[in-house]
GROMACS .gro file of C-alpha atoms in nm:
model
  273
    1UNK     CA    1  12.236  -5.729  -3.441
    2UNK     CA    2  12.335  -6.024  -3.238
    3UNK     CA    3  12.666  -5.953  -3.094
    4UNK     CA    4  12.730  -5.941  -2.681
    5UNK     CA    5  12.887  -5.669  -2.530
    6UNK     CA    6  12.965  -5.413  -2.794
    7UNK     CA    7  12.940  -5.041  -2.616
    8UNK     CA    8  12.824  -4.764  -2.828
    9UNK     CA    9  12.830  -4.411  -2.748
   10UNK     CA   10  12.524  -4.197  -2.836
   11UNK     CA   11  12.580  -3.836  -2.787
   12UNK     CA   12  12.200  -3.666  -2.674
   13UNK     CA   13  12.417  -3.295  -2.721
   14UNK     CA   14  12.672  -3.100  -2.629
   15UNK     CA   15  12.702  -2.753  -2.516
   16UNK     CA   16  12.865  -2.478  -2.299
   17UNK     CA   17  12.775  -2.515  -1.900
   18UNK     CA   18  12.658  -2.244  -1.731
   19UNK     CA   19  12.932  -2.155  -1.513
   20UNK     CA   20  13.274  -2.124  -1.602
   21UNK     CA   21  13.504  -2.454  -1.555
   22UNK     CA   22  13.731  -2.266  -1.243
   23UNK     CA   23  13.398  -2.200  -1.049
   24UNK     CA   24  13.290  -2.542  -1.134
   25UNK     CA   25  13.591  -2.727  -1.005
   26UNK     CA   26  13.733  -2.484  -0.707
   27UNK     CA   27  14.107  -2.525  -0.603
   28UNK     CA   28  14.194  -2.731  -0.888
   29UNK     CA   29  14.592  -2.629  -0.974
   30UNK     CA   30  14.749  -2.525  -1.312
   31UNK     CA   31  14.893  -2.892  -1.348
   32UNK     CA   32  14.533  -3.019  -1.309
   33UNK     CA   33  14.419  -2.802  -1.597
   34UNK     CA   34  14.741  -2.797  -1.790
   35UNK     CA   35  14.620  -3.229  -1.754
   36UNK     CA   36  14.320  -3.164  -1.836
   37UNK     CA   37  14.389  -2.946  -2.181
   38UNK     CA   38  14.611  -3.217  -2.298
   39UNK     CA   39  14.334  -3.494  -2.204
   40UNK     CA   40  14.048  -3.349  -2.329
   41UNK     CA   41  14.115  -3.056  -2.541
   42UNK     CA   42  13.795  -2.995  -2.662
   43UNK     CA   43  13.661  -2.888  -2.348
   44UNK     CA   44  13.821  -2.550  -2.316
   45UNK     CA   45  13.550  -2.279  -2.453
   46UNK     CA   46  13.655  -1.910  -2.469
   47UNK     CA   47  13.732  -1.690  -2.176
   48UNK     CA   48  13.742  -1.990  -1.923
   49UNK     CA   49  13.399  -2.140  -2.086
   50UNK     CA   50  13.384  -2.554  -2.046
   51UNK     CA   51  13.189  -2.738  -2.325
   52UNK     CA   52  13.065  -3.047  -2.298
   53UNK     CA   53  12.869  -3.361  -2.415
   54UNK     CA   54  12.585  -3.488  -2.259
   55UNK     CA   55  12.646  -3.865  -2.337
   56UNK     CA   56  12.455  -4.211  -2.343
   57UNK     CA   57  12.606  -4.574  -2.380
   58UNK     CA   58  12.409  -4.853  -2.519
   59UNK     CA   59  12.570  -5.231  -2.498
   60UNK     CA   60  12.458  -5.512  -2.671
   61UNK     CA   61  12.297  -5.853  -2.569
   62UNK     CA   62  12.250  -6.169  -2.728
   63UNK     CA   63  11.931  -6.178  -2.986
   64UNK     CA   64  11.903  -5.840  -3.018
   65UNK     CA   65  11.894  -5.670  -2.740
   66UNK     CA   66  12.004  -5.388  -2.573
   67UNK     CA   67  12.112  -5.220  -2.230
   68UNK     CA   68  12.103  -4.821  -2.236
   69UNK     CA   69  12.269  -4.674  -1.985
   70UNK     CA   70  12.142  -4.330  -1.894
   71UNK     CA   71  11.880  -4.112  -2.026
   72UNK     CA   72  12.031  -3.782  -2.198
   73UNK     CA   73  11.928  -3.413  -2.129
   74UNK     CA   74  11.574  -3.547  -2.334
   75UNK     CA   75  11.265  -3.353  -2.552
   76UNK     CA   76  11.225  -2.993  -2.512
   77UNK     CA   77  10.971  -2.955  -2.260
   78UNK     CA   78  11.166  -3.167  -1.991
   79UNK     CA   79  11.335  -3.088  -1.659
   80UNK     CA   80  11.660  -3.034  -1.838
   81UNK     CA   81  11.564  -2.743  -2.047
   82UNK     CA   82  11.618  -2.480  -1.781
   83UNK     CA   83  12.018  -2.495  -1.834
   84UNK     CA   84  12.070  -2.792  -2.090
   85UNK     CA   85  12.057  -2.780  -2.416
   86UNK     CA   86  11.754  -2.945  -2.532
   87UNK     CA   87  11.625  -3.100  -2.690
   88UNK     CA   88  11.883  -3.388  -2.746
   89UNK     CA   89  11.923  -3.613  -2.989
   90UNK     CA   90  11.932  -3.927  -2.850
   91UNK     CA   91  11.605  -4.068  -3.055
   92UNK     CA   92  11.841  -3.992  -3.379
   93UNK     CA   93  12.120  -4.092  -3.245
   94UNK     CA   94  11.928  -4.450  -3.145
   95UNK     CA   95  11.812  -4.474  -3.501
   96UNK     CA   96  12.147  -4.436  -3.661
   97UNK     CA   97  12.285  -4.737  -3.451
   98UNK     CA   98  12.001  -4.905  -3.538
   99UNK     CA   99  11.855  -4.955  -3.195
  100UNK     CA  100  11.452  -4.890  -3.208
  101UNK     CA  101  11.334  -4.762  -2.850
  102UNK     CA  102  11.141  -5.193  -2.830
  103UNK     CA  103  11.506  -5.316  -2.877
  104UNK     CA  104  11.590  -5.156  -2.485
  105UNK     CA  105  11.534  -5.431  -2.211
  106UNK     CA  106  11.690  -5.221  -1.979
  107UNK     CA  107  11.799  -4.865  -1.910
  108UNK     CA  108  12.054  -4.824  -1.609
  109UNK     CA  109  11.994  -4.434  -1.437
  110UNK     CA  110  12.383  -4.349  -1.274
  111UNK     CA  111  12.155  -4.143  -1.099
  112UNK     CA  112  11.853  -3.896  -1.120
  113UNK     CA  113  11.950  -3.556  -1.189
  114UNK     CA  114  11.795  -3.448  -1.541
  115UNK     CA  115  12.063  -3.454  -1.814
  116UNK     CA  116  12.084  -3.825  -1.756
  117UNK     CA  117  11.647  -3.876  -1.689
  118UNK     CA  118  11.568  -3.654  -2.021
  119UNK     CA  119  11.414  -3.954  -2.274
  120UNK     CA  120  11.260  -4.172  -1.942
  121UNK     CA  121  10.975  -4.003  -2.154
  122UNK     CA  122  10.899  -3.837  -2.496
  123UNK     CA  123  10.762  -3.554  -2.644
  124UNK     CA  124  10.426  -3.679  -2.571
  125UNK     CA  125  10.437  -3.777  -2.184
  126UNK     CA  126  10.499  -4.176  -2.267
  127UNK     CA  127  10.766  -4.358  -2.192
  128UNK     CA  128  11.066  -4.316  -2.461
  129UNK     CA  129  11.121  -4.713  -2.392
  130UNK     CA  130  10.825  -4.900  -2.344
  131UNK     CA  131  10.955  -5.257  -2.266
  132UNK     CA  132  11.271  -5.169  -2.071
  133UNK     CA  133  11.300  -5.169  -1.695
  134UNK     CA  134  11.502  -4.841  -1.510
  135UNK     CA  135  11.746  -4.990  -1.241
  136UNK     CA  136  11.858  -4.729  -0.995
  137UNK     CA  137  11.969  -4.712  -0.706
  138UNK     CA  138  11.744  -4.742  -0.369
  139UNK     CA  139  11.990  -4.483  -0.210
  140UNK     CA  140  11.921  -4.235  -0.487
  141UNK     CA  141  11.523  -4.259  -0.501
  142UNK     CA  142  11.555  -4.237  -0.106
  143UNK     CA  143  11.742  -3.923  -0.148
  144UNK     CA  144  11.517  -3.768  -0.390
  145UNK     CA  145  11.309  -3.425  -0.302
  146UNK     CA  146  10.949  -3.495  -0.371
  147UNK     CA  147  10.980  -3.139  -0.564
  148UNK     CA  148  11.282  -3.189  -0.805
  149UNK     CA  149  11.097  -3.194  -1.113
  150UNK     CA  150  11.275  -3.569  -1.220
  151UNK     CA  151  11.014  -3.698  -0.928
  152UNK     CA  152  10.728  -3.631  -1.112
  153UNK     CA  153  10.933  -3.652  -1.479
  154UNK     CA  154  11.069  -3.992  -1.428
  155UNK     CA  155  11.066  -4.174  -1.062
  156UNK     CA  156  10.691  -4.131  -1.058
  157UNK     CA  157  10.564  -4.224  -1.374
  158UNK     CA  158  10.767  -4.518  -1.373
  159UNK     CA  159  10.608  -4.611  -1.069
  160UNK     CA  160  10.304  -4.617  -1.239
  161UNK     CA  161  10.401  -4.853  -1.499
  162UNK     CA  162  10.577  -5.081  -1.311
  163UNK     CA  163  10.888  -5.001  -1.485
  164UNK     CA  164  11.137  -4.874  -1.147
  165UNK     CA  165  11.332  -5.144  -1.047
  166UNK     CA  166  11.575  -5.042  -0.749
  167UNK     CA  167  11.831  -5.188  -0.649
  168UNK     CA  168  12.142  -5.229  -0.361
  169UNK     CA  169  12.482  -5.164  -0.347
  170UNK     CA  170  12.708  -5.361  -0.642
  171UNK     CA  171  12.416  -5.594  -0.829
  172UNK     CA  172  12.491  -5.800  -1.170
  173UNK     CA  173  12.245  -5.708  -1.404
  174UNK     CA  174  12.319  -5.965  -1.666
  175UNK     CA  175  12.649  -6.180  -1.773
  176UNK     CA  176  12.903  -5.933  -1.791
  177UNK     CA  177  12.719  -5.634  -1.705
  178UNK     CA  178  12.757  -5.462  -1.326
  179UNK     CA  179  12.640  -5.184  -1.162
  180UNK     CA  180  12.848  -5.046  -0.926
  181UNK     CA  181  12.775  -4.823  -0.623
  182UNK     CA  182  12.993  -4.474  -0.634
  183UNK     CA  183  12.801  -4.252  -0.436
  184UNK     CA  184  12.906  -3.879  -0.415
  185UNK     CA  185  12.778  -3.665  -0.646
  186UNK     CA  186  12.470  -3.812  -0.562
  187UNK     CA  187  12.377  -3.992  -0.252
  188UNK     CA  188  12.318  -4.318  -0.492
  189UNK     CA  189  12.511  -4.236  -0.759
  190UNK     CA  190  12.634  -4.576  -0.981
  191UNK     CA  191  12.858  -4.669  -1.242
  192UNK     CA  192  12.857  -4.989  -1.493
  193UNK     CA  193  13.143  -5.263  -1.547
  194UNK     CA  194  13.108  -5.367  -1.863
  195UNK     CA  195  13.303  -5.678  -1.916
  196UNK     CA  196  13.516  -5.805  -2.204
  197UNK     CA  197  13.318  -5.611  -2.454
  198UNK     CA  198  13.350  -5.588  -2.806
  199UNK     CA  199  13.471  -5.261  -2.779
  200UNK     CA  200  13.357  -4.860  -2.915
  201UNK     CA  201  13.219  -4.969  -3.270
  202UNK     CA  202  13.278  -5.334  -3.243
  203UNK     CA  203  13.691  -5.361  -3.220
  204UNK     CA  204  13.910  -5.407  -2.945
  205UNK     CA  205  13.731  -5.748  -2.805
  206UNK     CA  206  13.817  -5.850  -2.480
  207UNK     CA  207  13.842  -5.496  -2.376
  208UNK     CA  208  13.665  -5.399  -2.056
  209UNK     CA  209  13.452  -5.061  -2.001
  210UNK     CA  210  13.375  -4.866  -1.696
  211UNK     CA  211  13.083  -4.634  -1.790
  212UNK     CA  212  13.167  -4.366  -1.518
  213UNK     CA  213  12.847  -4.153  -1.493
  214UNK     CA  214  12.949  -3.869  -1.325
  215UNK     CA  215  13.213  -4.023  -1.067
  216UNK     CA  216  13.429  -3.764  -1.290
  217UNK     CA  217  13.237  -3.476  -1.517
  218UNK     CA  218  13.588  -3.281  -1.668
  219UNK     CA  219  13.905  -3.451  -1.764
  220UNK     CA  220  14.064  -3.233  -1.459
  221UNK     CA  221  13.930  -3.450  -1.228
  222UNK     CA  222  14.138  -3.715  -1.455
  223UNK     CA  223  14.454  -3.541  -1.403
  224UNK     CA  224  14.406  -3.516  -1.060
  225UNK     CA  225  14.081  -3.702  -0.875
  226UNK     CA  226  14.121  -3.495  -0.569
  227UNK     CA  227  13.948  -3.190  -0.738
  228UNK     CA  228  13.640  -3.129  -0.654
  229UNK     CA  229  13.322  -3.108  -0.856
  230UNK     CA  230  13.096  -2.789  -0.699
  231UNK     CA  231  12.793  -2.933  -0.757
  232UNK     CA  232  12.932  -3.305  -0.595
  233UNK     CA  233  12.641  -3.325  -0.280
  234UNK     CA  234  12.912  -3.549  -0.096
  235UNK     CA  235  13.288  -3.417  -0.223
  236UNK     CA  236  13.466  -3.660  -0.009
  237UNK     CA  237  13.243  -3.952  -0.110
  238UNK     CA  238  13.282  -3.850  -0.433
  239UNK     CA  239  13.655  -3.864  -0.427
  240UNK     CA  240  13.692  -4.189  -0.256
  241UNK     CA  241  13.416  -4.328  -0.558
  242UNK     CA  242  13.642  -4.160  -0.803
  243UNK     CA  243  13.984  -4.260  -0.701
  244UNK     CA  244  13.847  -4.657  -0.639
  245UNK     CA  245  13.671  -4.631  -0.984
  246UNK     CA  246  14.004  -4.540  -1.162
  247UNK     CA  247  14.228  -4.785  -0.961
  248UNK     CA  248  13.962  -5.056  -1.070
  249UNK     CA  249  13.968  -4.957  -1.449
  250UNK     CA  250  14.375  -4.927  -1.403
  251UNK     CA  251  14.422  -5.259  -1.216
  252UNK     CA  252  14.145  -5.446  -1.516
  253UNK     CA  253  14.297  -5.284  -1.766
  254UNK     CA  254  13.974  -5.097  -1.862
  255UNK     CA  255  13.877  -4.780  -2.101
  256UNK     CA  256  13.687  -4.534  -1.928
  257UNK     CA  257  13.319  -4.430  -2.105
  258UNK     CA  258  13.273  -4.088  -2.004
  259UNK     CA  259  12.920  -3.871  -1.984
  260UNK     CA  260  13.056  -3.510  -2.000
  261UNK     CA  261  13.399  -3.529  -2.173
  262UNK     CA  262  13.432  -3.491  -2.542
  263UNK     CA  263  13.560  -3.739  -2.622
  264UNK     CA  264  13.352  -4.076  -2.548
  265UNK     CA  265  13.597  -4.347  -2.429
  266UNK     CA  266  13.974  -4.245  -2.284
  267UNK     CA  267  14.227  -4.402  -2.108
  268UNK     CA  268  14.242  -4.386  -1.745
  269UNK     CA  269  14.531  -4.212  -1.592
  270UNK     CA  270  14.833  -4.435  -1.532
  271UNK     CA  271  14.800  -4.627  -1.833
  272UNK     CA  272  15.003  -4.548  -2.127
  273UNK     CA  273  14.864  -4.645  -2.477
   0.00000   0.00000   0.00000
């Protein structure tokens, strides 16, 4: 495929968290979930249960090419397989795109917790893409404990092969690709502009998308940013990341390409369709 800029969604899994969603996002109102319900319906599991995808985005370059951006929960036997459900897809998922693992010159980490680090490796202890380089944030490796099992999963091994490329703050990864600092849930957390794409499955050109990581995990904190996530290290970073993320894909007109919401790409709020 030669086109530039198309975004496709690859879903790794979904699954049930293992909390329920009110001890998950604490103080959030019934407007906020009544939003929420209406914006992502799919989400609401039985007796306060919250379902979820565990999402990846790949977007096209010229000759071939591709930029993934995050890693999915991964094989059985990684990090993830204490509470996700594993093992994902994502190798499938690849294949029915028609992306081969070689095709990957690139694979952006919004940040290093292990439903996003899963296929950094494979079944057998290589890694999943062999030619790519991982850009992450210098922030997030900084702020990584030596023994949180993605250390020695993904930032190490890496290492090794010469494959960990950090980076600073807002950095242009290639023509109409950006990564942009939103640190909160993690100390280096990142999102990705993605630029007058070609849009989910090829239509829609001139369409931007903001790959939002985890700057927002449930639709409620799309009805109203000011919720908290509970497991957000910094919740006031995380809100100010969240709130400028939204006005930016508001302001540029931009669909939002979510990790954790059922539904791949949405509107952000304050945009009508």
């Amino acid at each position: 495929m030669d086109t530039q800029g198309q975004v496709v969604a690859l879903l790794d899994a979904t699954g049930s968290f293992f909390e329920p969603s009110a001890t998950a996002f604490p103080g959030a109102g019934a407007a906020a979930w009544e939003g929420a319900s209406l914006l992502d319906p799919g989400a609401a599991g039985p007796e306060g249960s919250w379902r979820l995808g565990f999402r990846c985005f790949a977007v096209s370059r010229p000759g071939g090419r591709w930029v993934l951006i995050d890693a999915g929960v991964g094989p059985a036997q990684g990090p993830a397989a204490g509470w996700a459900p594993v093992p994902g897809r994502l190798p499938a998922a690849l294949a029915e795109a028609g992306i081969a693992p070689a095709d990957v010159e690139s694979v952006v980490l919004t940040h290093l917790h292990e439903d996003h680090t899963g296929w950094t490796q494979d079944e057998a202890g290589r890694p999943f893409f062999p030619d790519a380089r991982y850009l992450v944030q210098s922030a997030e490796v900084a702020a990584l404990d030596r023994a949180d099992p993605v250390s020695d999963w993904t930032v190490a091994p890496l290492r090794a092969t010469g494959q960990l490329h950090e980076v600073t703050g807002e950095h242009r990864l290639a023509p109409g690709i950006t990564l942009l600092p939103t640190p909160g849930h993690t100390p280096g957390h990142q999102s990705v502009l993605v630029e007058g794409t070609a849009g989910p499955g090829g239509g829609g050109r001139g369409r931007d998308v903001v790959v939002t990581g985890d700057v927002l995990v449930h639709a409620v904190q799309l009805a109203d940013p000011a919720v908290p996530y509970f497991h957000e290290r910094d919740r006031a970073a995380a809100r100010a990341s969240r709130e400028q993320l939204l006005s930016l894909a508001v302001r540029r007109r931009a669909l939002l390409a979510t990790a954790h919401l059922t539904r791949a790409f949405v509107e952000p709020p304050g945009r009508g369709r």
